[in-house]
Each structure stands twice: as structure tokens, then as C-alpha cells.
PDB file of C-alpha atoms in Angstrom:
ATOM      1  CA  MET A   1     400.978 152.725  78.599  1.00  0.00           C
ATOM      2  CA  VAL A   2     403.617 151.463  81.107  1.00  0.00           C
ATOM      3  CA  THR A   3     406.239 154.103  81.819  1.00  0.00           C
ATOM      4  CA  LYS A   4     409.915 153.227  81.962  1.00  0.00           C
ATOM      5  CA  THR A   5     409.976 153.645  85.629  1.00  0.00           C
ATOM      6  CA  GLU A   6     407.191 151.306  86.197  1.00  0.00           C
ATOM      7  CA  GLU A   7     408.576 148.715  83.875  1.00  0.00           C
ATOM      8  CA  LYS A   8     411.997 148.936  85.774  1.00  0.00           C
ATOM      9  CA  GLN A   9     410.046 148.508  89.061  1.00  0.00           C
ATOM     10  CA  LEU A  10     408.091 145.470  87.678  1.00  0.00           C
ATOM     11  CA  ASN A  11     411.385 143.782  86.471  1.00  0.00           C
ATOM     12  CA  GLN A  12     413.164 144.436  89.623  1.00  0.00           C
ATOM     13  CA  LEU A  13     410.324 142.908  91.712  1.00  0.00           C
ATOM     14  CA  GLU A  14     410.127 139.951  89.267  1.00  0.00           C
ATOM     15  CA  ILE A  15     413.769 139.116  89.737  1.00  0.00           C
ATOM     16  CA  GLN A  16     413.398 139.500  93.337  1.00  0.00           C
ATOM     17  CA  VAL A  17     410.272 137.010  93.490  1.00  0.00           C
ATOM     18  CA  ASP A  18     412.228 134.542  91.048  1.00  0.00           C
ATOM     19  CA  ASN A  19     415.081 134.460  93.375  1.00  0.00           C
ATOM     20  CA  GLY A  20     413.006 133.658  96.493  1.00  0.00           C
ATOM     21  CA  GLY A  21     413.300 137.225  97.958  1.00  0.00           C
ATOM     22  CA  GLY A  22     409.635 137.526  98.750  1.00  0.00           C
ATOM     23  CA  GLY A  23     407.094 140.116  97.510  1.00  0.00           C
ATOM     24  CA  THR A  24     405.048 137.580  95.367  1.00  0.00           C
ATOM     25  CA  TRP A  25     401.623 139.146  96.088  1.00  0.00           C
ATOM     26  CA  GLU A  26     403.048 142.705  95.505  1.00  0.00           C
ATOM     27  CA  TYR A  27     404.352 141.487  92.024  1.00  0.00           C
ATOM     28  CA  LEU A  28     401.162 139.912  91.235  1.00  0.00           C
ATOM     29  CA  CYS A  29     399.250 143.138  92.099  1.00  0.00           C
ATOM     30  CA  LEU A  30     401.654 145.260  90.145  1.00  0.00           C
ATOM     31  CA  VAL A  31     401.143 143.052  87.021  1.00  0.00           C
ATOM     32  CA  ARG A  32     397.470 143.543  87.516  1.00  0.00           C
ATOM     33  CA  ASN A  33     397.421 147.232  88.086  1.00  0.00           C
ATOM     34  CA  LEU A  34     399.654 147.839  85.087  1.00  0.00           C
ATOM     35  CA  LYS A  35     397.584 145.579  82.860  1.00  0.00           C
ATOM     36  CA  VAL A  36     400.664 143.886  81.487  1.00  0.00           C
ATOM     37  CA  ARG A  37     400.956 140.263  80.213  1.00  0.00           C
ATOM     38  CA  ARG A  38     403.430 138.266  82.155  1.00  0.00           C
ATOM     39  CA  SER A  39     401.415 134.988  81.927  1.00  0.00           C
ATOM     40  CA  GLU A  40     403.945 132.477  82.774  1.00  0.00           C
ATOM     41  CA  LYS A  41     405.124 134.248  85.872  1.00  0.00           C
ATOM     42  CA  VAL A  42     401.571 134.905  87.013  1.00  0.00           C
ATOM     43  CA  LEU A  43     400.649 131.219  86.581  1.00  0.00           C
ATOM     44  CA  LYS A  44     403.793 130.147  88.459  1.00  0.00           C
ATOM     45  CA  HIS A  45     403.752 132.540  91.331  1.00  0.00           C
ATOM     46  CA  GLY A  46     399.900 132.716  91.560  1.00  0.00           C
ATOM     47  CA  SER A  47     399.534 129.035  91.710  1.00  0.00           C
ATOM     48  CA  SER A  48     402.039 128.837  94.504  1.00  0.00           C
ATOM     49  CA  ILE A  49     399.822 130.893  96.637  1.00  0.00           C
ATOM     50  CA  LEU A  50     396.469 129.341  95.659  1.00  0.00           C
ATOM     51  CA  ASN A  51     397.890 125.791  96.317  1.00  0.00           C
ATOM     52  CA  ASP A  52     399.166 127.002  99.832  1.00  0.00           C
ATOM     53  CA  GLN A  53     396.033 127.051 102.182  1.00  0.00           C
ATOM     54  CA  LYS A  54     397.720 129.330 104.714  1.00  0.00           C
ATOM     55  CA  LYS A  55     398.842 131.850 102.058  1.00  0.00           C
ATOM     56  CA  ARG A  56     395.490 131.738 100.282  1.00  0.00           C
ATOM     57  CA  SER A  57     393.605 132.328 103.479  1.00  0.00           C
ATOM     58  CA  ALA A  58     395.866 135.246 104.400  1.00  0.00           C
ATOM     59  CA  LEU A  59     394.483 137.002 101.238  1.00  0.00           C
ATOM     60  CA  GLY A  60     390.986 137.305 102.408  1.00  0.00           C
ATOM     61  CA  PRO A  61     388.580 138.503  99.646  1.00  0.00           C
ATOM     62  CA  ASP A  62     391.544 139.004  97.290  1.00  0.00           C
ATOM     63  CA  GLU A  63     391.675 135.306  96.943  1.00  0.00           C
ATOM     64  CA  TRP A  64     389.094 135.508  94.180  1.00  0.00           C
ATOM     65  CA  THR A  65     390.793 138.285  92.430  1.00  0.00           C
ATOM     66  CA  LEU A  66     393.881 136.073  92.255  1.00  0.00           C
ATOM     67  CA  ASN A  67     391.868 133.077  91.037  1.00  0.00           C
ATOM     68  CA  GLU A  68     390.664 135.230  88.171  1.00  0.00           C
ATOM     69  CA  GLN A  69     394.161 136.403  87.302  1.00  0.00           C
ATOM     70  CA  VAL A  70     395.543 133.030  87.395  1.00  0.00           C
ATOM     71  CA  ALA A  71     392.739 131.542  85.279  1.00  0.00           C
ATOM     72  CA  ILE A  72     393.424 133.994  82.491  1.00  0.00           C
ATOM     73  CA  ALA A  73     397.282 133.503  82.769  1.00  0.00           C
ATOM     74  CA  ALA A  74     396.623 129.667  82.609  1.00  0.00           C
ATOM     75  CA  MET A  75     394.498 130.120  79.455  1.00  0.00           C
ATOM     76  CA  ASP A  76     397.253 132.039  77.835  1.00  0.00           C
ATOM     77  CA  CYS A  77     399.682 129.262  78.693  1.00  0.00           C
ATOM     78  CA  GLN A  78     397.339 126.595  77.527  1.00  0.00           C
ATOM     79  CA  CYS A  79     397.090 125.168  81.121  1.00  0.00           C
ATOM     80  CA  LEU A  80     393.441 124.612  80.788  1.00  0.00           C
ATOM     81  CA  GLY A  81     393.148 122.229  83.833  1.00  0.00           C
ATOM     82  CA  VAL A  82     394.418 125.067  86.099  1.00  0.00           C
ATOM     83  CA  ALA A  83     392.126 127.591  84.470  1.00  0.00           C
ATOM     84  CA  GLN A  84     389.052 125.301  84.938  1.00  0.00           C
ATOM     85  CA  SER A  85     389.978 124.762  88.553  1.00  0.00           C
ATOM     86  CA  CYS A  86     390.161 128.505  89.131  1.00  0.00           C
ATOM     87  CA  ILE A  87     386.867 129.146  87.308  1.00  0.00           C
ATOM     88  CA  LYS A  88     385.192 126.337  89.280  1.00  0.00           C
ATOM     89  CA  ALA A  89     386.172 128.020  92.453  1.00  0.00           C
ATOM     90  CA  LEU A  90     384.813 131.267  91.392  1.00  0.00           C
ATOM     91  CA  GLN A  91     381.614 129.610  90.228  1.00  0.00           C
ATOM     92  CA  THR A  92     381.048 128.145  93.599  1.00  0.00           C
ATOM     93  CA  LYS A  93     381.657 131.451  95.377  1.00  0.00           C
ATOM     94  CA  PHE A  94     379.778 133.714  92.871  1.00  0.00           C
ATOM     95  CA  PRO A  95     376.974 131.582  91.233  1.00  0.00           C
ATOM     96  CA  GLY A  96     375.388 133.344  88.300  1.00  0.00           C
ATOM     97  CA  SER A  97     378.045 135.939  88.016  1.00  0.00           C
ATOM     98  CA  LYS A  98     378.350 137.626  84.681  1.00  0.00           C
ATOM     99  CA  ARG A  99     382.006 138.230  85.233  1.00  0.00           C
ATOM    100  CA  VAL A 100     382.508 134.599  86.012  1.00  0.00           C
ATOM    101  CA  GLY A 101     380.431 133.814  82.882  1.00  0.00           C
ATOM    102  CA  ARG A 102     382.864 135.776  80.760  1.00  0.00           C
ATOM    103  CA  LEU A 103     385.576 133.520  82.127  1.00  0.00           C
ATOM    104  CA  GLU A 104     383.603 130.531  81.162  1.00  0.00           C
ATOM    105  CA  ALA A 105     383.275 131.802  77.642  1.00  0.00           C
ATOM    106  CA  LEU A 106     386.996 132.554  77.505  1.00  0.00           C
ATOM    107  CA  LEU A 107     387.803 128.961  78.549  1.00  0.00           C
ATOM    108  CA  LEU A 108     385.509 127.769  75.617  1.00  0.00           C
ATOM    109  CA  GLU A 109     387.634 130.013  73.222  1.00  0.00           C
ATOM    110  CA  ALA A 110     390.811 128.352  74.673  1.00  0.00           C
ATOM    111  CA  LYS A 111     389.436 124.887  74.007  1.00  0.00           C
ATOM    112  CA  GLY A 112     388.709 125.980  70.388  1.00  0.00           C
ATOM    113  CA  LEU A 113     384.949 125.493  70.893  1.00  0.00           C
ATOM    114  CA  TRP A 114     384.157 128.634  68.972  1.00  0.00           C
ATOM    115  CA  GLY A 115     380.436 128.029  68.328  1.00  0.00           C
ATOM    116  CA  GLU A 116     379.842 127.408  72.110  1.00  0.00           C
ATOM    117  CA  ALA A 117     381.870 130.468  73.015  1.00  0.00           C
ATOM    118  CA  GLU A 118     379.871 132.691  70.531  1.00  0.00           C
ATOM    119  CA  GLU A 119     376.621 131.502  72.099  1.00  0.00           C
ATOM    120  CA  ALA A 120     377.861 132.195  75.546  1.00  0.00           C
ATOM    121  CA  TYR A 121     379.002 135.784  74.508  1.00  0.00           C
ATOM    122  CA  ALA A 122     375.585 136.299  72.741  1.00  0.00           C
ATOM    123  CA  SER A 123     373.756 135.293  75.891  1.00  0.00           C
ATOM    124  CA  LEU A 124     375.883 137.692  78.126  1.00  0.00           C
ATOM    125  CA  LEU A 125     375.402 140.545  75.779  1.00  0.00           C
ATOM    126  CA  GLU A 126     371.582 140.107  76.057  1.00  0.00           C
ATOM    127  CA  ASP A 127     371.799 140.897  79.776  1.00  0.00           C
ATOM    128  CA  ASN A 128     374.403 143.764  79.261  1.00  0.00           C
ATOM    129  CA  PRO A 129     374.606 145.089  75.718  1.00  0.00           C
ATOM    130  CA  LEU A 130     377.202 147.697  76.669  1.00  0.00           C
ATOM    131  CA  ASP A 131     379.792 145.149  77.809  1.00  0.00           C
ATOM    132  CA  GLN A 132     382.868 146.268  75.719  1.00  0.00           C
ATOM    133  CA  ALA A 133     385.060 143.312  76.472  1.00  0.00           C
ATOM    134  CA  ILE A 134     382.443 140.833  75.160  1.00  0.00           C
ATOM    135  CA  HIS A 135     382.008 142.785  72.052  1.00  0.00           C
ATOM    136  CA  LYS A 136     385.654 142.620  71.471  1.00  0.00           C
ATOM    137  CA  ARG A 137     385.856 138.972  72.213  1.00  0.00           C
ATOM    138  CA  ARG A 138     383.210 138.264  69.391  1.00  0.00           C
ATOM    139  CA  VAL A 139     385.388 140.264  66.955  1.00  0.00           C
ATOM    140  CA  ALA A 140     388.373 138.160  68.087  1.00  0.00           C
ATOM    141  CA  ILE A 141     386.589 134.877  67.370  1.00  0.00           C
ATOM    142  CA  SER A 142     385.538 136.071  63.904  1.00  0.00           C
ATOM    143  CA  LYS A 143     389.255 136.798  63.150  1.00  0.00           C
ATOM    144  CA  ALA A 144     390.520 133.476  64.609  1.00  0.00           C
ATOM    145  CA  LEU A 145     387.942 131.773  62.287  1.00  0.00           C
ATOM    146  CA  GLY A 146     389.259 133.704  59.314  1.00  0.00           C
ATOM    147  CA  LYS A 147     386.099 135.673  58.736  1.00  0.00           C
ATOM    148  CA  PRO A 148     387.255 139.307  58.476  1.00  0.00           C
ATOM    149  CA  SER A 149     383.960 140.363  56.908  1.00  0.00           C
ATOM    150  CA  ILE A 150     382.043 139.303  60.053  1.00  0.00           C
ATOM    151  CA  ALA A 151     384.638 140.995  62.236  1.00  0.00           C
ATOM    152  CA  ILE A 152     384.211 144.227  60.314  1.00  0.00           C
ATOM    153  CA  GLU A 153     380.414 144.005  60.695  1.00  0.00           C
ATOM    154  CA  LEU A 154     380.789 143.437  64.406  1.00  0.00           C
ATOM    155  CA  LEU A 155     383.316 146.199  64.858  1.00  0.00           C
ATOM    156  CA  ASN A 156     381.131 148.642  63.075  1.00  0.00           C
ATOM    157  CA  LYS A 157     378.191 147.809  65.299  1.00  0.00           C
ATOM    158  CA  TYR A 158     380.682 148.325  68.278  1.00  0.00           C
ATOM    159  CA  LEU A 159     381.639 151.666  67.105  1.00  0.00           C
ATOM    160  CA  GLU A 160     378.033 152.819  66.912  1.00  0.00           C
ATOM    161  CA  LEU A 161     378.066 152.455  70.671  1.00  0.00           C
ATOM    162  CA  PHE A 162     381.658 153.334  71.460  1.00  0.00           C
ATOM    163  CA  MET A 163     382.728 155.782  68.724  1.00  0.00           C
ATOM    164  CA  ALA A 164     385.528 157.094  70.856  1.00  0.00           C
ATOM    165  CA  ASP A 165     387.501 153.766  71.098  1.00  0.00           C
ATOM    166  CA  HIS A 166     390.700 154.678  69.268  1.00  0.00           C
ATOM    167  CA  ASP A 167     391.953 150.933  69.247  1.00  0.00           C
ATOM    168  CA  ALA A 168     388.781 149.751  67.590  1.00  0.00           C
ATOM    169  CA  TRP A 169     389.059 152.264  64.786  1.00  0.00           C
ATOM    170  CA  ARG A 170     392.578 151.201  64.266  1.00  0.00           C
ATOM    171  CA  GLU A 171     391.641 147.505  64.303  1.00  0.00           C
ATOM    172  CA  LEU A 172     388.781 148.173  61.806  1.00  0.00           C
ATOM    173  CA  ALA A 173     391.178 150.062  59.555  1.00  0.00           C
ATOM    174  CA  GLU A 174     393.653 147.107  59.523  1.00  0.00           C
ATOM    175  CA  LEU A 175     390.686 144.791  58.765  1.00  0.00           C
ATOM    176  CA  TYR A 176     389.757 146.850  55.746  1.00  0.00           C
ATOM    177  CA  LEU A 177     393.362 146.979  54.538  1.00  0.00           C
ATOM    178  CA  SER A 178     393.463 143.035  54.722  1.00  0.00           C
ATOM    179  CA  LEU A 179     390.506 143.083  52.263  1.00  0.00           C
ATOM    180  CA  GLN A 180     392.123 145.919  50.211  1.00  0.00           C
ATOM    181  CA  MET A 181     389.156 148.189  51.029  1.00  0.00           C
ATOM    182  CA  TYR A 182     391.278 151.208  50.955  1.00  0.00           C
ATOM    183  CA  LYS A 183     388.635 153.871  50.960  1.00  0.00           C
ATOM    184  CA  GLN A 184     386.912 152.499  53.973  1.00  0.00           C
ATOM    185  CA  ALA A 185     390.442 152.206  55.780  1.00  0.00           C
ATOM    186  CA  ALA A 186     391.034 155.855  54.978  1.00  0.00           C
ATOM    187  CA  PHE A 187     387.791 156.956  56.569  1.00  0.00           C
ATOM    188  CA  CYS A 188     388.969 155.041  59.795  1.00  0.00           C
ATOM    189  CA  TYR A 189     392.319 156.861  59.942  1.00  0.00           C
ATOM    190  CA  GLU A 190     390.519 160.169  59.201  1.00  0.00           C
ATOM    191  CA  GLU A 191     388.521 159.491  62.346  1.00  0.00           C
ATOM    192  CA  LEU A 192     391.536 158.741  64.259  1.00  0.00           C
ATOM    193  CA  ILE A 193     393.420 161.853  63.094  1.00  0.00           C
ATOM    194  CA  LEU A 194     390.458 163.974  63.929  1.00  0.00           C
ATOM    195  CA  SER A 195     390.283 162.593  67.511  1.00  0.00           C
ATOM    196  CA  GLN A 196     394.065 162.342  68.041  1.00  0.00           C
ATOM    197  CA  PRO A 197     395.842 164.813  65.773  1.00  0.00           C
ATOM    198  CA  THR A 198     399.132 164.746  67.423  1.00  0.00           C
ATOM    199  CA  VAL A 199     399.780 160.803  66.979  1.00  0.00           C
ATOM    200  CA  PRO A 200     402.244 160.541  64.049  1.00  0.00           C
ATOM    201  CA  LEU A 201     401.342 156.837  63.462  1.00  0.00           C
ATOM    202  CA  TYR A 202     397.812 157.839  62.305  1.00  0.00           C
ATOM    203  CA  HIS A 203     399.208 160.494  59.725  1.00  0.00           C
ATOM    204  CA  LEU A 204     401.727 157.948  58.455  1.00  0.00           C
ATOM    205  CA  ALA A 205     399.145 155.269  58.037  1.00  0.00           C
ATOM    206  CA  TYR A 206     396.649 157.503  56.193  1.00  0.00           C
ATOM    207  CA  ALA A 207     399.378 158.837  53.838  1.00  0.00           C
ATOM    208  CA  GLU A 208     400.143 155.293  52.957  1.00  0.00           C
ATOM    209  CA  VAL A 209     396.587 154.406  52.207  1.00  0.00           C
ATOM    210  CA  LEU A 210     396.183 157.530  49.999  1.00  0.00           C
ATOM    211  CA  TYR A 211     399.339 156.685  48.262  1.00  0.00           C
ATOM    212  CA  THR A 212     398.117 153.161  47.687  1.00  0.00           C
ATOM    213  CA  ILE A 213     394.746 154.389  46.368  1.00  0.00           C
ATOM    214  CA  GLY A 214     396.727 156.528  43.820  1.00  0.00           C
ATOM    215  CA  GLY A 215     395.730 159.408  41.528  1.00  0.00           C
ATOM    216  CA  VAL A 216     397.475 162.646  41.574  1.00  0.00           C
ATOM    217  CA  GLU A 217     395.214 164.357  44.150  1.00  0.00           C
ATOM    218  CA  ASN A 218     395.458 161.578  46.579  1.00  0.00           C
ATOM    219  CA  ILE A 219     399.231 161.350  46.232  1.00  0.00           C
ATOM    220  CA  ILE A 220     399.455 165.133  46.838  1.00  0.00           C
ATOM    221  CA  SER A 221     397.531 164.592  49.983  1.00  0.00           C
ATOM    222  CA  ALA A 222     399.637 161.605  50.969  1.00  0.00           C
ATOM    223  CA  ARG A 223     402.734 163.834  50.726  1.00  0.00           C
ATOM    224  CA  LYS A 224     401.160 166.269  53.057  1.00  0.00           C
ATOM    225  CA  TYR A 225     400.442 163.722  55.667  1.00  0.00           C
ATOM    226  CA  TYR A 226     403.892 162.160  55.353  1.00  0.00           C
ATOM    227  CA  ALA A 227     405.232 165.766  56.000  1.00  0.00           C
ATOM    228  CA  ALA A 228     402.933 166.008  58.942  1.00  0.00           C
ATOM    229  CA  THR A 229     404.561 162.762  60.403  1.00  0.00           C
ATOM    230  CA  VAL A 230     407.985 164.179  59.768  1.00  0.00           C
ATOM    231  CA  ASP A 231     406.987 167.401  61.582  1.00  0.00           C
ATOM    232  CA  LEU A 232     405.424 165.427  64.500  1.00  0.00           C
ATOM    233  CA  THR A 233     408.427 163.159  64.924  1.00  0.00           C
ATOM    234  CA  GLY A 234     410.993 166.068  64.704  1.00  0.00           C
ATOM    235  CA  GLY A 235     412.258 164.796  61.369  1.00  0.00           C
ATOM    236  CA  LYS A 236     413.203 161.318  62.731  1.00  0.00           C
ATOM    237  CA  ASN A 237     410.633 159.238  60.782  1.00  0.00           C
ATOM    238  CA  THR A 238     412.685 157.668  57.904  1.00  0.00           C
ATOM    239  CA  ARG A 239     409.533 155.853  56.652  1.00  0.00           C
ATOM    240  CA  ALA A 240     407.799 159.229  56.183  1.00  0.00           C
ATOM    241  CA  LEU A 241     410.787 160.876  54.497  1.00  0.00           C
ATOM    242  CA  LEU A 242     410.979 158.060  52.053  1.00  0.00           C
ATOM    243  CA  GLY A 243     407.226 158.469  51.514  1.00  0.00           C
ATOM    244  CA  ILE A 244     407.845 162.106  50.588  1.00  0.00           C
ATOM    245  CA  CYS A 245     410.388 161.071  47.889  1.00  0.00           C
ATOM    246  CA  LEU A 246     408.113 158.434  46.457  1.00  0.00           C
ATOM    247  CA  CYS A 247     405.199 160.898  46.368  1.00  0.00           C
ATOM    248  CA  ALA A 248     407.414 163.612  44.805  1.00  0.00           C
ATOM    249  CA  SER A 249     408.386 161.188  42.070  1.00  0.00           C
ATOM    250  CA  ALA A 250     404.916 160.002  41.400  1.00  0.00           C
ATOM    251  CA  ILE A 251     403.519 163.651  41.348  1.00  0.00           C
ATOM    252  CA  ALA A 252     406.247 164.667  38.826  1.00  0.00           C
ATOM    253  CA  GLN A 253     405.164 161.660  36.615  1.00  0.00           C
ATOM    254  CA  LEU A 254     401.419 162.233  37.005  1.00  0.00           C
ATOM    255  CA  SER A 255     401.615 166.015  36.750  1.00  0.00           C
ATOM    256  CA  LYS A 256     403.084 166.102  33.171  1.00  0.00           C
ATOM    257  CA  GLY A 257     401.001 168.361  31.059  1.00  0.00           C
ATOM    258  CA  ARG A 258     399.210 170.012  34.033  1.00  0.00           C
ATOM    259  CA  ASN A 259     399.193 173.686  34.727  1.00  0.00           C
ATOM    260  CA  LYS A 260     402.887 174.784  35.752  1.00  0.00           C
ATOM    261  CA  GLU A 261     401.347 177.196  38.288  1.00  0.00           C
ATOM    262  CA  ASP A 262     399.915 174.362  40.173  1.00  0.00           C
ATOM    263  CA  LYS A 263     401.855 174.884  43.440  1.00  0.00           C
ATOM    264  CA  ASP A 264     401.159 171.383  44.724  1.00  0.00           C
ATOM    265  CA  ALA A 265     402.675 169.736  41.737  1.00  0.00           C
ATOM    266  CA  THR A 266     405.704 172.112  41.348  1.00  0.00           C
ATOM    267  CA  ALA A 267     406.610 171.756  44.979  1.00  0.00           C
ATOM    268  CA  ALA A 268     407.585 168.143  44.495  1.00  0.00           C
ATOM    269  CA  PRO A 269     411.197 168.603  43.349  1.00  0.00           C
ATOM    270  CA  GLU A 270     411.961 170.861  46.237  1.00  0.00           C
ATOM    271  CA  LEU A 271     410.457 168.541  48.874  1.00  0.00           C
ATOM    272  CA  HIS A 272     412.024 165.553  47.177  1.00  0.00           C
ATOM    273  CA  SER A 273     415.583 167.090  47.645  1.00  0.00           C
ATOM    274  CA  LEU A 274     415.006 168.063  51.170  1.00  0.00           C
ATOM    275  CA  ALA A 275     413.669 164.720  52.129  1.00  0.00           C
ATOM    276  CA  ALA A 276     416.249 162.824  50.290  1.00  0.00           C
ATOM    277  CA  ALA A 277     419.002 164.685  51.955  1.00  0.00           C
ATOM    278  CA  ALA A 278     417.464 163.947  55.310  1.00  0.00           C
ATOM    279  CA  VAL A 279     417.303 160.161  54.453  1.00  0.00           C
ATOM    280  CA  GLU A 280     420.802 160.062  53.240  1.00  0.00           C
ATOM    281  CA  LYS A 281     421.962 161.771  56.595  1.00  0.00           C
ATOM    282  CA  GLU A 282     419.945 159.264  58.568  1.00  0.00           C
ATOM    283  CA  TYR A 283     421.549 156.338  56.810  1.00  0.00           C
ATOM    284  CA  LYS A 284     424.988 157.912  56.866  1.00  0.00           C
ATOM    285  CA  GLN A 285     424.605 157.959  60.783  1.00  0.00           C
ATOM    286  CA  LYS A 286     422.900 154.689  61.396  1.00  0.00           C
ATOM    287  CA  ALA A 287     423.497 152.329  58.516  1.00  0.00           C
ATOM    288  CA  PRO A 288     426.616 153.617  56.493  1.00  0.00           C
ATOM    289  CA  ASP A 289     427.091 150.244  54.757  1.00  0.00           C
ATOM    290  CA  LYS A 290     423.606 150.778  53.031  1.00  0.00           C
ATOM    291  CA  LEU A 291     424.160 154.360  52.164  1.00  0.00           C
ATOM    292  CA  GLN A 292     425.313 153.697  48.612  1.00  0.00           C
ATOM    293  CA  LEU A 293     422.248 151.532  48.026  1.00  0.00           C
ATOM    294  CA  ILE A 294     419.754 154.197  49.305  1.00  0.00           C
ATOM    295  CA  SER A 295     421.571 156.963  47.499  1.00  0.00           C
ATOM    296  CA  SER A 296     421.133 155.076  44.135  1.00  0.00           C
ATOM    297  CA  ALA A 297     417.526 154.460  44.748  1.00  0.00           C
ATOM    298  CA  LEU A 298     416.863 158.118  45.579  1.00  0.00           C
ATOM    299  CA  ARG A 299     418.692 159.098  42.345  1.00  0.00           C
ATOM    300  CA  ILE A 300     416.293 156.804  40.387  1.00  0.00           C
ATOM    301  CA  LEU A 301     413.337 158.495  41.890  1.00  0.00           C
ATOM    302  CA  LYS A 302     414.535 161.879  40.795  1.00  0.00           C
ATOM    303  CA  THR A 303     414.755 160.835  37.076  1.00  0.00           C
TER     304      THR A 303
END
């Protein structure tokens, strides 16, 4: 993740380069090192170096790194002629390179030649089955083609090899949700919570999945994870506070006729009041024009 200091440094350098103040190569290096996407700027300033023989020669071996960087930026901007030119230069310099082969497959994707791109990635995986980037590109192709079931299958195979990849678990959960496979999505969020228990986003997402599945036990559990989200965010997550209110209301309705000594069920009114008060306070401070609307909605939930 890029820090505020790094982002400030990058923006200052970008303004300097745009205004002709020098530092083009330093800017391109910083973009690459921070792994940020500034494709239009990289294409513009990177091409200015590559098209100037004197500047290009001064880079030495870094010329090829710049060719790769500009090729990816050009594909982002759909300047496929520039991308092809950069890749051709890399092919000439590094014949048979798997890294260049990956760029060739990316170019096929950019051209919309999905079948050929898939074949290229499959061939590259035969030589290196542990190439994470290629596995992810195959998932991206399946999503682009509107085939979430295939994307899920590929992601599951990927996670058998790289089970500590949090982004992959999150992507898999979102794919399951798109197909309304809530129990499978819940499993993904459980894995994420186990590996990163202090990330409130995962607790919130898991709570929402449990609430969607429904049933008193799931909603009681959902309330607990909404509460964990509130705790992890210092009480600042309005979505989680509203989630507690919804859960409390649902539990009260679903628990009619249950044992009154059930602490999980009888805790609903108290939690509801605390969460509702916190929501109203938040709206009063940040959206006072909507306070009456949210207060009315919260009163309905209490009835």
C-alpha cells in the first residue's frame, strides 16, 4: 500500500515532469517501485525517452525495463501499436524469454484474442506451474468472458498452491457472491479472518453474508461480527452499526417463543439501542439533513 508521504512525493514529481522540470526517469522508477498505475503518464514520458536515441542509450540495461513498463502502460491505454513495438524490441533482445512471453499473451488479451491468450498462458504454465501472475491472468480472462464458474474453478486450483494469498480468497468470495453461493463465500471470509483477524473489512463482509443466509443462529453470529467491526474501527463504521440494528430487529422477530433465558436473543434490545444511538449521533454530525429519515427508520426497526 502506498503511504501518504509516498503519494505526495509521486504527485510532486509528476507535476515537475509535466512542467518540463526534469526528473522523468526518476518519476518512472518511482511509479514502478510503488507499483501504482499511472498509465497515461508512463506512456507519455516513457515514450519520450525511448524515442530519443541519446536518452535511451544513457539508460544502459534499464532500457529493457522501460520497454516493459511502457508496453504495459500502452496496453492499458489501448495504444497497441506502441505496445507491440516495445514487445518486439524485447523479443529481439531476449529471444525465448518467458517474461516476454507473458507480455505477448497480455497483448493478445488487449486485442480481445481470448482463445489465443489462454493457449499462450497454458503453454507458459507448462514450463512454470508456479507462476502466480499467469494463474491470475487466466482467472481474469474467464471473468472477462462472463464465465464466473470457470474463474471459480481456476481460483480454487490456484489457492491449492498459494493458500496464503489474501487477495485471491477475497476475489473468490466475490465470485461466489455473484452466483449467490453464500455458504461458499462465507468459508472464504472465514479463511481471511483466520489469517488477518484485525482487518475490519473481512468481519463486515462475513457478517453481511451470514445475515443474507438468514436463520436465527446465523443472524446472531452476524451481529457478533458486526460488533467486531465496530470495535476494530473504534466505533466509526456506520454500516456495521446499522447491521447491528438490523440483526437486533431480526433476532427479536425470529426469537419469539424461544427460551427467554437465551442470552444471545435477549441481548438484542440493548445492543439495538446502543447502535441506534451511535448511528443517530453520526448522522447528526455528518448528515444532519438526513437525521430525521434515519431516526424514523431506526424506530421502525424497534417495533
